[in-house]
JSON list of C-alpha atoms in Angstrom, two decimals:
[
{"chain": "X", "resi": 9, "resn": "GLY", "atom": "CA", "xyz": [8.81, 0.63, 18.88]},
{"chain": "X", "resi": 10, "resn": "TRP", "atom": "CA", "xyz": [5.43, 1.36, 17.42]},
{"chain": "X", "resi": 11, "resn": "ASP", "atom": "CA", "xyz": [3.44, 4.61, 16.85]},
{"chain": "X", "resi": 12, "resn": "VAL", "atom": "CA", "xyz": [-0.35, 4.03, 16.88]},
{"chain": "X", "resi": 13, "resn": "ASP", "atom": "CA", "xyz": [-2.30, 6.79, 15.15]},
{"chain": "X", "resi": 14, "resn": "ASP", "atom": "CA", "xyz": [-5.57, 7.19, 13.20]},
{"chain": "X", "resi": 15, "resn": "ILE", "atom": "CA", "xyz": [-3.96, 5.71, 10.08]},
{"chain": "X", "resi": 16, "resn": "GLY", "atom": "CA", "xyz": [-2.61, 2.58, 11.83]},
{"chain": "X", "resi": 17, "resn": "LEU", "atom": "CA", "xyz": [0.71, 1.34, 13.04]},
{"chain": "X", "resi": 18, "resn": "GLY", "atom": "CA", "xyz": [3.95, 3.11, 12.28]},
{"chain": "X", "resi": 19, "resn": "VAL", "atom": "CA", "xyz": [7.51, 1.67, 13.03]},
{"chain": "X", "resi": 20, "resn": "ILE", "atom": "CA", "xyz": [9.79, 3.86, 15.13]},
{"chain": "X", "resi": 21, "resn": "PHE", "atom": "CA", "xyz": [13.39, 3.09, 14.57]},
{"chain": "X", "resi": 22, "resn": "ASP", "atom": "CA", "xyz": [16.16, 3.92, 17.03]},
{"chain": "X", "resi": 23, "resn": "ARG", "atom": "CA", "xyz": [19.40, 5.07, 15.31]},
{"chain": "X", "resi": 24, "resn": "SER", "atom": "CA", "xyz": [21.44, 2.84, 17.72]},
{"chain": "X", "resi": 25, "resn": "ILE", "atom": "CA", "xyz": [20.02, -0.36, 16.12]},
{"chain": "X", "resi": 26, "resn": "PRO", "atom": "CA", "xyz": [22.81, -1.01, 13.60]},
{"chain": "X", "resi": 27, "resn": "GLY", "atom": "CA", "xyz": [25.46, -0.46, 16.21]},
{"chain": "X", "resi": 28, "resn": "PHE", "atom": "CA", "xyz": [23.69, -2.77, 18.77]},
{"chain": "X", "resi": 29, "resn": "VAL", "atom": "CA", "xyz": [23.39, -5.47, 15.97]},
{"chain": "X", "resi": 30, "resn": "SER", "atom": "CA", "xyz": [27.13, -5.18, 15.20]},
{"chain": "X", "resi": 31, "resn": "GLN", "atom": "CA", "xyz": [28.07, -5.51, 18.93]},
{"chain": "X", "resi": 32, "resn": "ARG", "atom": "CA", "xyz": [25.53, -8.09, 20.09]},
{"chain": "X", "resi": 33, "resn": "LEU", "atom": "CA", "xyz": [24.25, -10.19, 17.25]},
{"chain": "X", "resi": 34, "resn": "ALA", "atom": "CA", "xyz": [27.17, -12.65, 17.05]},
{"chain": "X", "resi": 35, "resn": "GLU", "atom": "CA", "xyz": [26.79, -13.28, 20.81]},
{"chain": "X", "resi": 36, "resn": "ALA", "atom": "CA", "xyz": [23.01, -14.03, 20.34]},
{"chain": "X", "resi": 37, "resn": "PHE", "atom": "CA", "xyz": [23.72, -16.49, 17.52]},
{"chain": "X", "resi": 38, "resn": "ALA", "atom": "CA", "xyz": [26.49, -18.19, 19.46]},
{"chain": "X", "resi": 39, "resn": "ALA", "atom": "CA", "xyz": [24.04, -18.72, 22.41]},
{"chain": "X", "resi": 40, "resn": "THR", "atom": "CA", "xyz": [21.76, -20.69, 19.98]},
{"chain": "X", "resi": 41, "resn": "GLU", "atom": "CA", "xyz": [24.46, -22.94, 18.46]},
{"chain": "X", "resi": 42, "resn": "ASP", "atom": "CA", "xyz": [23.57, -26.10, 20.56]},
{"chain": "X", "resi": 43, "resn": "ALA", "atom": "CA", "xyz": [19.86, -25.69, 19.64]},
{"chain": "X", "resi": 44, "resn": "LEU", "atom": "CA", "xyz": [20.52, -24.95, 15.94]},
{"chain": "X", "resi": 45, "resn": "GLY", "atom": "CA", "xyz": [22.67, -28.24, 15.70]},
{"chain": "X", "resi": 46, "resn": "PRO", "atom": "CA", "xyz": [26.05, -28.94, 14.02]},
{"chain": "X", "resi": 47, "resn": "ALA", "atom": "CA", "xyz": [24.95, -28.71, 10.34]},
{"chain": "X", "resi": 48, "resn": "ARG", "atom": "CA", "xyz": [26.82, -25.94, 8.44]},
{"chain": "X", "resi": 49, "resn": "VAL", "atom": "CA", "xyz": [24.68, -23.03, 7.60]},
{"chain": "X", "resi": 50, "resn": "ALA", "atom": "CA", "xyz": [24.55, -22.64, 3.66]},
{"chain": "X", "resi": 51, "resn": "ARG", "atom": "CA", "xyz": [22.56, -19.29, 3.88]},
{"chain": "X", "resi": 52, "resn": "HIS", "atom": "CA", "xyz": [21.37, -16.96, 6.46]},
{"chain": "X", "resi": 53, "resn": "VAL", "atom": "CA", "xyz": [17.85, -15.52, 5.45]},
{"chain": "X", "resi": 54, "resn": "CYS", "atom": "CA", "xyz": [17.42, -12.26, 7.50]},
{"chain": "X", "resi": 55, "resn": "HIS", "atom": "CA", "xyz": [14.72, -9.75, 8.22]},
{"chain": "X", "resi": 56, "resn": "PRO", "atom": "CA", "xyz": [16.19, -6.46, 6.52]},
{"chain": "X", "resi": 57, "resn": "GLY", "atom": "CA", "xyz": [15.44, -3.96, 9.29]},
{"chain": "X", "resi": 58, "resn": "GLY", "atom": "CA", "xyz": [17.09, -1.25, 7.14]},
{"chain": "X", "resi": 59, "resn": "ALA", "atom": "CA", "xyz": [20.05, -0.93, 4.90]},
{"chain": "X", "resi": 60, "resn": "LYS", "atom": "CA", "xyz": [22.45, -0.13, 7.86]},
{"chain": "X", "resi": 61, "resn": "VAL", "atom": "CA", "xyz": [20.97, -3.11, 9.81]},
{"chain": "X", "resi": 62, "resn": "VAL", "atom": "CA", "xyz": [21.72, -5.52, 6.86]},
{"chain": "X", "resi": 63, "resn": "THR", "atom": "CA", "xyz": [25.28, -4.36, 6.66]},
{"chain": "X", "resi": 64, "resn": "ALA", "atom": "CA", "xyz": [25.60, -4.60, 10.47]},
{"chain": "X", "resi": 65, "resn": "ILE", "atom": "CA", "xyz": [24.22, -8.30, 10.25]},
{"chain": "X", "resi": 66, "resn": "GLU", "atom": "CA", "xyz": [26.92, -9.11, 7.73]},
{"chain": "X", "resi": 67, "resn": "GLU", "atom": "CA", "xyz": [29.61, -7.61, 9.90]},
{"chain": "X", "resi": 68, "resn": "ALA", "atom": "CA", "xyz": [28.47, -9.26, 13.08]},
{"chain": "X", "resi": 69, "resn": "LEU", "atom": "CA", "xyz": [28.21, -12.63, 11.51]},
{"chain": "X", "resi": 70, "resn": "ALA", "atom": "CA", "xyz": [31.51, -12.32, 9.64]},
{"chain": "X", "resi": 71, "resn": "LEU", "atom": "CA", "xyz": [29.69, -12.75, 6.23]},
{"chain": "X", "resi": 72, "resn": "PRO", "atom": "CA", "xyz": [31.42, -11.48, 3.06]},
{"chain": "X", "resi": 73, "resn": "PRO", "atom": "CA", "xyz": [30.03, -8.20, 1.91]},
{"chain": "X", "resi": 74, "resn": "GLY", "atom": "CA", "xyz": [27.06, -8.65, -0.37]},
{"chain": "X", "resi": 75, "resn": "SER", "atom": "CA", "xyz": [26.09, -12.02, 1.11]},
{"chain": "X", "resi": 76, "resn": "LEU", "atom": "CA", "xyz": [22.66, -10.41, 2.08]},
{"chain": "X", "resi": 77, "resn": "ASP", "atom": "CA", "xyz": [21.96, -8.69, -1.30]},
{"chain": "X", "resi": 78, "resn": "VAL", "atom": "CA", "xyz": [18.57, -10.46, -1.40]},
{"chain": "X", "resi": 79, "resn": "GLU", "atom": "CA", "xyz": [17.68, -8.70, 1.85]},
{"chain": "X", "resi": 80, "resn": "ARG", "atom": "CA", "xyz": [18.62, -5.45, 0.38]},
{"chain": "X", "resi": 81, "resn": "GLU", "atom": "CA", "xyz": [16.59, -5.98, -2.81]},
{"chain": "X", "resi": 82, "resn": "VAL", "atom": "CA", "xyz": [13.48, -6.94, -0.81]},
{"chain": "X", "resi": 83, "resn": "LEU", "atom": "CA", "xyz": [14.02, -3.82, 1.40]},
{"chain": "X", "resi": 84, "resn": "ARG", "atom": "CA", "xyz": [14.48, -1.68, -1.78]},
{"chain": "X", "resi": 85, "resn": "ASP", "atom": "CA", "xyz": [11.28, -3.17, -3.46]},
{"chain": "X", "resi": 86, "resn": "ALA", "atom": "CA", "xyz": [8.93, -3.47, -0.65]},
{"chain": "X", "resi": 87, "resn": "GLY", "atom": "CA", "xyz": [10.42, -1.62, 2.38]},
{"chain": "X", "resi": 88, "resn": "ASN", "atom": "CA", "xyz": [10.46, -2.96, 5.89]},
{"chain": "X", "resi": 89, "resn": "MET", "atom": "CA", "xyz": [7.20, -4.82, 6.49]},
{"chain": "X", "resi": 90, "resn": "SER", "atom": "CA", "xyz": [8.23, -5.71, 10.03]},
{"chain": "X", "resi": 91, "resn": "VAL", "atom": "CA", "xyz": [9.13, -9.36, 10.93]},
{"chain": "X", "resi": 92, "resn": "PRO", "atom": "CA", "xyz": [7.16, -11.00, 8.04]},
{"chain": "X", "resi": 93, "resn": "THR", "atom": "CA", "xyz": [9.61, -9.31, 5.55]},
{"chain": "X", "resi": 94, "resn": "VAL", "atom": "CA", "xyz": [12.00, -12.35, 6.16]},
{"chain": "X", "resi": 95, "resn": "LEU", "atom": "CA", "xyz": [9.33, -14.58, 4.34]},
{"chain": "X", "resi": 96, "resn": "PHE", "atom": "CA", "xyz": [9.69, -12.32, 1.23]},
{"chain": "X", "resi": 97, "resn": "VAL", "atom": "CA", "xyz": [13.47, -12.79, 1.51]},
{"chain": "X", "resi": 98, "resn": "LEU", "atom": "CA", "xyz": [12.95, -16.54, 1.86]},
{"chain": "X", "resi": 99, "resn": "GLU", "atom": "CA", "xyz": [10.85, -16.66, -1.14]},
{"chain": "X", "resi": 100, "resn": "ARG", "atom": "CA", "xyz": [13.51, -14.94, -3.33]},
{"chain": "X", "resi": 101, "resn": "VAL", "atom": "CA", "xyz": [16.40, -17.01, -1.81]},
{"chain": "X", "resi": 102, "resn": "LEU", "atom": "CA", "xyz": [14.43, -20.25, -2.80]},
{"chain": "X", "resi": 103, "resn": "ALA", "atom": "CA", "xyz": [13.78, -18.89, -6.30]},
{"chain": "X", "resi": 104, "resn": "GLN", "atom": "CA", "xyz": [17.52, -18.56, -6.62]},
{"chain": "X", "resi": 105, "resn": "GLY", "atom": "CA", "xyz": [18.00, -22.25, -6.02]},
{"chain": "X", "resi": 106, "resn": "ALA", "atom": "CA", "xyz": [19.22, -22.23, -2.49]},
{"chain": "X", "resi": 107, "resn": "THR", "atom": "CA", "xyz": [20.09, -25.71, -1.17]},
{"chain": "X", "resi": 108, "resn": "GLY", "atom": "CA", "xyz": [21.26, -26.91, 2.30]},
{"chain": "X", "resi": 109, "resn": "ARG", "atom": "CA", "xyz": [20.67, -25.57, 5.76]},
{"chain": "X", "resi": 110, "resn": "LEU", "atom": "CA", "xyz": [19.14, -22.19, 5.94]},
{"chain": "X", "resi": 111, "resn": "VAL", "atom": "CA", "xyz": [18.62, -20.19, 9.15]},
{"chain": "X", "resi": 112, "resn": "MET", "atom": "CA", "xyz": [15.83, -17.59, 9.03]},
{"chain": "X", "resi": 113, "resn": "ALA", "atom": "CA", "xyz": [16.45, -14.67, 11.39]},
{"chain": "X", "resi": 114, "resn": "ALA", "atom": "CA", "xyz": [13.92, -12.12, 12.22]},
{"chain": "X", "resi": 115, "resn": "LEU", "atom": "CA", "xyz": [14.56, -9.04, 14.33]},
{"chain": "X", "resi": 116, "resn": "GLY", "atom": "CA", "xyz": [11.72, -7.53, 16.25]},
{"chain": "X", "resi": 117, "resn": "PRO", "atom": "CA", "xyz": [10.68, -4.75, 18.74]},
{"chain": "X", "resi": 118, "resn": "GLY", "atom": "CA", "xyz": [12.79, -4.20, 21.78]},
{"chain": "X", "resi": 119, "resn": "PHE", "atom": "CA", "xyz": [15.35, -6.10, 19.92]},
{"chain": "X", "resi": 120, "resn": "THR", "atom": "CA", "xyz": [14.18, -9.65, 19.92]},
{"chain": "X", "resi": 121, "resn": "LEU", "atom": "CA", "xyz": [15.73, -12.23, 17.71]},
{"chain": "X", "resi": 122, "resn": "SER", "atom": "CA", "xyz": [13.85, -15.25, 16.25]},
{"chain": "X", "resi": 123, "resn": "LEU", "atom": "CA", "xyz": [15.75, -17.96, 14.54]},
{"chain": "X", "resi": 124, "resn": "LEU", "atom": "CA", "xyz": [14.37, -20.85, 12.55]},
{"chain": "X", "resi": 125, "resn": "PRO", "atom": "CA", "xyz": [16.79, -23.48, 11.05]},
{"chain": "X", "resi": 126, "resn": "LEU", "atom": "CA", "xyz": [15.42, -25.47, 8.13]},
{"chain": "X", "resi": 127, "resn": "GLU", "atom": "CA", "xyz": [16.60, -27.31, 5.08]},
{"chain": "X", "resi": 128, "resn": "ALA", "atom": "CA", "xyz": [15.98, -25.44, 1.69]},
{"chain": "X", "resi": 129, "resn": "TRP", "atom": "CA", "xyz": [13.81, -28.35, 0.42]},
{"chain": "X", "resi": 130, "resn": "VAL", "atom": "CA", "xyz": [11.46, -28.14, 3.44]},
{"chain": "X", "resi": 131, "resn": "ALA", "atom": "CA", "xyz": [11.20, -24.40, 3.05]},
{"chain": "X", "resi": 132, "resn": "ALA", "atom": "CA", "xyz": [10.39, -24.96, -0.62]},
{"chain": "X", "resi": 133, "resn": "ALA", "atom": "CA", "xyz": [7.65, -27.46, 0.29]},
{"chain": "X", "resi": 134, "resn": "LEU", "atom": "CA", "xyz": [6.16, -25.04, 2.87]},
{"chain": "X", "resi": 135, "resn": "PHE", "atom": "CA", "xyz": [5.94, -22.31, 0.16]},
{"chain": "X", "resi": 136, "resn": "ILE", "atom": "CA", "xyz": [4.29, -24.58, -2.21]},
{"chain": "X", "resi": 137, "resn": "ALA", "atom": "CA", "xyz": [1.82, -25.73, 0.40]},
{"chain": "X", "resi": 138, "resn": "PHE", "atom": "CA", "xyz": [1.14, -22.15, 1.43]},
{"chain": "X", "resi": 139, "resn": "LEU", "atom": "CA", "xyz": [0.64, -20.95, -2.18]},
{"chain": "X", "resi": 140, "resn": "ALA", "atom": "CA", "xyz": [-1.96, -23.85, -2.53]},
{"chain": "X", "resi": 141, "resn": "LEU", "atom": "CA", "xyz": [-3.78, -22.99, 0.63]},
{"chain": "X", "resi": 142, "resn": "GLN", "atom": "CA", "xyz": [-3.72, -19.26, -0.34]},
{"chain": "X", "resi": 143, "resn": "ARG", "atom": "CA", "xyz": [-5.26, -20.25, -3.82]},
{"chain": "X", "resi": 144, "resn": "LEU", "atom": "CA", "xyz": [-7.90, -22.41, -2.01]},
{"chain": "X", "resi": 145, "resn": "GLY", "atom": "CA", "xyz": [-8.61, -19.57, 0.24]},
{"chain": "X", "resi": 146, "resn": "GLU", "atom": "CA", "xyz": [-9.16, -17.30, -2.71]},
{"chain": "X", "resi": 147, "resn": "LEU", "atom": "CA", "xyz": [-11.71, -19.59, -3.86]},
{"chain": "X", "resi": 148, "resn": "VAL", "atom": "CA", "xyz": [-13.43, -20.33, -0.58]},
{"chain": "X", "resi": 149, "resn": "LEU", "atom": "CA", "xyz": [-12.75, -17.46, 1.80]},
{"chain": "X", "resi": 150, "resn": "PRO", "atom": "CA", "xyz": [-12.85, -13.61, 1.50]},
{"chain": "X", "resi": 151, "resn": "ALA", "atom": "CA", "xyz": [-9.63, -12.42, -0.18]},
{"chain": "X", "resi": 152, "resn": "GLY", "atom": "CA", "xyz": [-6.60, -12.57, 2.06]},
{"chain": "X", "resi": 153, "resn": "ARG", "atom": "CA", "xyz": [-8.11, -14.19, 5.14]},
{"chain": "X", "resi": 154, "resn": "LEU", "atom": "CA", "xyz": [-6.42, -17.52, 4.71]},
{"chain": "X", "resi": 155, "resn": "ALA", "atom": "CA", "xyz": [-3.05, -15.98, 3.86]},
{"chain": "X", "resi": 156, "resn": "CYS", "atom": "CA", "xyz": [-3.19, -14.08, 7.17]},
{"chain": "X", "resi": 157, "resn": "ILE", "atom": "CA", "xyz": [-4.00, -17.18, 9.07]},
{"chain": "X", "resi": 158, "resn": "ALA", "atom": "CA", "xyz": [-1.16, -19.08, 7.38]},
{"chain": "X", "resi": 159, "resn": "VAL", "atom": "CA", "xyz": [1.36, -16.46, 7.95]},
{"chain": "X", "resi": 160, "resn": "PHE", "atom": "CA", "xyz": [0.57, -15.80, 11.68]},
{"chain": "X", "resi": 161, "resn": "GLY", "atom": "CA", "xyz": [0.11, -19.40, 12.39]},
{"chain": "X", "resi": 162, "resn": "TRP", "atom": "CA", "xyz": [3.33, -20.37, 10.89]},
{"chain": "X", "resi": 163, "resn": "GLY", "atom": "CA", "xyz": [5.49, -18.52, 13.49]},
{"chain": "X", "resi": 164, "resn": "GLN", "atom": "CA", "xyz": [3.97, -20.07, 16.57]},
{"chain": "X", "resi": 165, "resn": "PRO", "atom": "CA", "xyz": [6.33, -21.83, 18.74]},
{"chain": "X", "resi": 166, "resn": "VAL", "atom": "CA", "xyz": [6.13, -25.55, 18.92]},
{"chain": "X", "resi": 167, "resn": "ASN", "atom": "CA", "xyz": [7.24, -27.69, 21.83]},
{"chain": "X", "resi": 168, "resn": "PRO", "atom": "CA", "xyz": [8.91, -30.85, 20.40]},
{"chain": "X", "resi": 169, "resn": "LEU", "atom": "CA", "xyz": [8.53, -32.90, 23.61]}
]
Protein backbone atom coordinates (compact mmCIF):
# COMPACT_ATOMS: atom_id res chain seq x y z
CA GLY A 1 0.00 0.00 0.00
CA TRP A 2 0.88 3.68 0.12
CA ASP A 3 1.36 6.18 2.90
CA VAL A 4 0.58 9.75 1.84
CA ASP A 5 2.16 12.48 3.97
CA ASP A 6 3.53 16.01 3.62
CA ILE A 7 6.70 14.72 1.93
CA GLY A 8 4.93 12.60 -0.68
CA LEU A 9 4.17 8.94 -1.21
CA GLY A 10 5.79 6.23 0.85
CA VAL A 11 5.46 2.55 0.06
CA ILE A 12 4.21 0.24 2.79
CA PHE A 13 5.33 -3.36 2.34
CA ASP A 14 3.60 -6.30 3.93
CA ARG A 15 5.97 -8.96 5.26
CA SER A 16 3.78 -11.64 3.70
CA ILE A 17 4.59 -10.58 0.10
CA PRO A 18 7.56 -12.96 -0.48
CA GLY A 19 5.52 -15.91 0.79
CA PHE A 20 2.56 -14.88 -1.34
CA VAL A 21 4.82 -14.62 -4.41
CA SER A 22 6.33 -18.05 -3.70
CA GLN A 23 2.88 -19.62 -3.39
CA ARG A 24 0.93 -17.83 -6.13
CA LEU A 25 3.18 -16.36 -8.85
CA ALA A 26 3.59 -19.59 -10.82
CA GLU A 27 -0.19 -19.94 -10.92
CA ALA A 28 -0.55 -16.38 -12.23
CA PHE A 29 2.06 -16.95 -14.94
CA ALA A 30 0.41 -20.24 -15.93
CA ALA A 31 -2.92 -18.45 -16.35
CA THR A 32 -1.31 -16.18 -18.96
CA GLU A 33 0.46 -18.85 -21.02
CA ASP A 34 -2.09 -18.78 -23.85
CA ALA A 35 -1.89 -14.99 -24.12
CA LEU A 36 1.93 -14.97 -24.00
CA GLY A 37 2.17 -17.49 -26.83
CA PRO A 38 4.29 -20.59 -27.37
CA ALA A 39 7.70 -18.90 -27.82
CA ARG A 40 10.32 -19.91 -25.25
CA VAL A 41 11.13 -17.17 -22.74
CA ALA A 42 14.84 -16.32 -22.89
CA ARG A 43 14.75 -13.98 -19.90
CA HIS A 44 12.25 -12.82 -17.32
CA VAL A 45 12.72 -9.09 -16.62
CA CYS A 46 11.15 -8.50 -13.23
CA HIS A 47 10.26 -5.61 -10.99
CA PRO A 48 12.43 -6.14 -7.89
CA GLY A 49 10.00 -5.46 -5.06
CA GLY A 50 12.67 -6.34 -2.51
CA ALA A 51 15.53 -8.80 -2.06
CA LYS A 52 13.24 -11.47 -0.59
CA VAL A 53 10.69 -10.90 -3.36
CA VAL A 54 13.35 -11.45 -6.05
CA THR A 55 14.33 -14.74 -4.42
CA ALA A 56 10.65 -15.70 -4.20
CA ILE A 57 10.20 -14.96 -7.94
CA GLU A 58 13.16 -17.21 -8.80
CA GLU A 59 11.71 -19.99 -6.64
CA ALA A 60 8.14 -19.61 -7.93
CA LEU A 61 9.20 -19.67 -11.59
CA ALA A 62 11.78 -22.45 -10.98
CA LEU A 63 14.59 -20.21 -12.23
CA PRO A 64 18.15 -21.10 -11.25
CA PRO A 65 19.42 -19.07 -8.27
CA GLY A 66 21.06 -15.89 -9.53
CA SER A 67 18.92 -15.70 -12.68
CA LEU A 68 17.57 -12.34 -11.51
CA ASP A 69 20.88 -10.82 -10.40
CA VAL A 70 20.27 -7.72 -12.57
CA GLU A 71 17.09 -7.14 -10.57
CA ARG A 72 19.16 -7.38 -7.38
CA GLU A 73 21.72 -4.90 -8.77
CA VAL A 74 19.03 -2.34 -9.63
CA LEU A 75 17.47 -2.78 -6.21
CA ARG A 76 20.87 -2.30 -4.55
CA ASP A 77 21.81 0.72 -6.71
CA ALA A 78 18.49 2.58 -6.86
CA GLY A 79 16.05 0.94 -4.47
CA ASN A 80 12.45 0.06 -5.21
CA MET A 81 11.05 2.86 -7.37
CA SER A 82 7.68 1.13 -7.63
CA VAL A 83 6.52 -0.50 -10.87
CA PRO A 84 8.73 1.64 -13.22
CA THR A 85 11.78 -0.04 -11.63
CA VAL A 86 11.30 -2.83 -14.19
CA LEU A 87 12.32 -0.37 -16.93
CA PHE A 88 15.68 0.14 -15.22
CA VAL A 89 16.09 -3.63 -15.09
CA LEU A 90 15.19 -3.88 -18.79
CA GLU A 91 17.78 -1.25 -19.67
CA ARG A 92 20.55 -3.24 -17.95
CA VAL A 93 19.39 -6.57 -19.38
CA LEU A 94 19.51 -5.09 -22.89
CA ALA A 95 22.94 -3.55 -22.22
CA GLN A 96 24.19 -7.06 -21.39
CA GLY A 97 23.15 -8.19 -24.88
CA ALA A 98 19.92 -10.06 -24.19
CA THR A 99 18.35 -11.73 -27.20
CA GLY A 100 15.12 -13.60 -27.85
CA ARG A 101 11.78 -13.43 -26.07
CA LEU A 102 11.68 -11.37 -22.90
CA VAL A 103 8.77 -11.20 -20.48
CA MET A 104 8.62 -8.07 -18.37
CA ALA A 105 6.83 -8.63 -15.08
CA ALA A 106 5.84 -5.84 -12.71
CA LEU A 107 4.25 -6.37 -9.32
CA GLY A 108 1.97 -3.67 -7.96
CA PRO A 109 -0.16 -2.67 -4.98
CA GLY A 110 -2.77 -5.13 -3.75
CA PHE A 111 -0.65 -7.69 -5.53
CA THR A 112 -1.29 -6.98 -9.16
CA LEU A 113 0.85 -8.58 -11.85
CA SER A 114 1.46 -6.96 -15.21
CA LEU A 115 3.19 -8.96 -17.93
CA LEU A 116 4.54 -7.75 -21.27
CA PRO A 117 6.09 -10.21 -23.73
CA LEU A 118 8.46 -8.68 -26.25
CA GLU A 119 11.45 -9.54 -28.36
CA ALA A 120 14.77 -8.12 -27.17
CA TRP A 121 15.33 -6.23 -30.44
CA VAL A 122 11.91 -4.53 -30.09
CA ALA A 123 12.73 -3.52 -26.52
CA ALA A 124 16.09 -2.13 -27.68
CA ALA A 125 14.38 -0.13 -30.43
CA LEU A 126 11.87 1.26 -27.93
CA PHE A 127 14.69 2.35 -25.64
CA ILE A 128 16.53 4.07 -28.48
CA ALA A 129 13.31 5.88 -29.45
CA PHE A 130 12.65 6.79 -25.83
CA LEU A 131 16.15 8.22 -25.40
CA ALA A 132 15.79 10.21 -28.62
CA LEU A 133 12.44 11.60 -27.47
CA GLN A 134 13.91 12.38 -24.06
CA ARG A 135 16.78 14.29 -25.71
CA LEU A 136 14.31 16.17 -27.92
CA GLY A 137 12.24 16.92 -24.83
CA GLU A 138 15.29 18.38 -23.10
CA LEU A 139 15.71 20.74 -26.03
CA VAL A 140 12.04 21.69 -26.39
CA LEU A 141 10.22 21.09 -23.10
CA PRO A 142 11.00 21.79 -19.45
CA ALA A 143 13.35 19.13 -18.07
CA GLY A 144 11.77 15.76 -17.45
CA ARG A 145 8.29 16.49 -18.78
CA LEU A 146 8.53 14.39 -21.92
CA ALA A 147 10.22 11.55 -20.07
CA CYS A 148 7.26 11.36 -17.69
CA ILE A 149 4.81 11.38 -20.60
CA ALA A 150 6.73 8.59 -22.35
CA VAL A 151 7.04 6.37 -19.28
CA PHE A 152 3.43 6.71 -18.18
CA GLY A 153 2.11 6.45 -21.75
CA TRP A 154 4.07 3.29 -22.46
CA GLY A 155 2.19 1.21 -19.93
CA GLN A 156 -1.30 1.95 -21.22
CA PRO A 157 -3.25 -1.13 -22.27
CA VAL A 158 -3.83 -1.50 -25.99
CA ASN A 159 -6.73 -3.44 -27.48
CA PRO A 160 -5.32 -5.25 -30.55
CA LEU A 161 -8.78 -5.77 -32.10
